[in-house]
Amino acid sequence: MHQNIRYIQGVVLLGFLVIVVARTDCAQEFLPSPPSDRALIYVLDYQDKLAPLRFEQGQTPLHSDQVAKGTKVSFIELKGEHSATTLTTAPRLFLFTSERQGRHPPFLVWLTPHRGGRRVTAIAQKGMQGFAIDSAAIIKPSIRVLARLDGDQVFVELRPGSSLIAGEYAIMGDDLTRIATFRIVAGATR
């Protein structure tokens, strides 16, 4: 009988410890306040501080400032084999964007290596100005609004909808002079 009571007490204690550990693991994650510079795109570093990603300039043979006379598949290319920013895990990305209907936040895209550079397929559609990114290269994100600001501007967290494999990535809107890039490398140091 005494042995059964000890067994029951042990099971209850183990259950209690499991609950405590589970609650600790589910601790509330850090959500940063909007930074003052709204023009940058940020990543959360290992100290829970917002660090801006570097911008690179993309180039394309498409005339994105003109209405396309026909549909044309081409590319947007970034010089250099790798981004200056190296991460070891899928990043938590933060940026400012518009909540205006018909607008979307910049896309998170996978870049493929090409002759010492990095590329993504872009499409100019007949009768439209600008370009579209090939949907196969877009990483579907989950977007969480953290703060509503003046007008229709919001501060959001953008997370990849799935794990990112080692490779080159970019956050790309319609401005080819402001493409934020990063590289995922397994086991790299920050």
PDB file of N, CA and C in Angstrom, residues 63 68 117 152:
ATOM      1  N   HIS A  63      11.431  46.474 -69.064  1.00  0.00           N
ATOM      2  CA  HIS A  63      11.205  47.920 -68.928  1.00  0.00           C
ATOM      3  C   HIS A  63      10.012  48.096 -67.997  1.00  0.00           C
ATOM      4  N   ALA A  68       3.798  47.064 -70.813  1.00  0.00           N
ATOM      5  CA  ALA A  68       4.326  45.993 -71.664  1.00  0.00           C
ATOM      6  C   ALA A  68       3.465  45.807 -72.909  1.00  0.00           C
ATOM      7  N   GLY A 117      26.103  35.546 -59.834  1.00  0.00           N
ATOM      8  CA  GLY A 117      25.057  36.421 -59.319  1.00  0.00           C
ATOM      9  C   GLY A 117      23.908  35.600 -58.767  1.00  0.00           C
ATOM     10  N   ASP A 152      -2.579  54.645 -43.665  1.00  0.00           N
ATOM     11  CA  ASP A 152      -2.816  53.210 -43.846  1.00  0.00           C
ATOM     12  C   ASP A 152      -1.545  52.394 -43.622  1.00  0.00           C
TER      13      ASP A 152
END
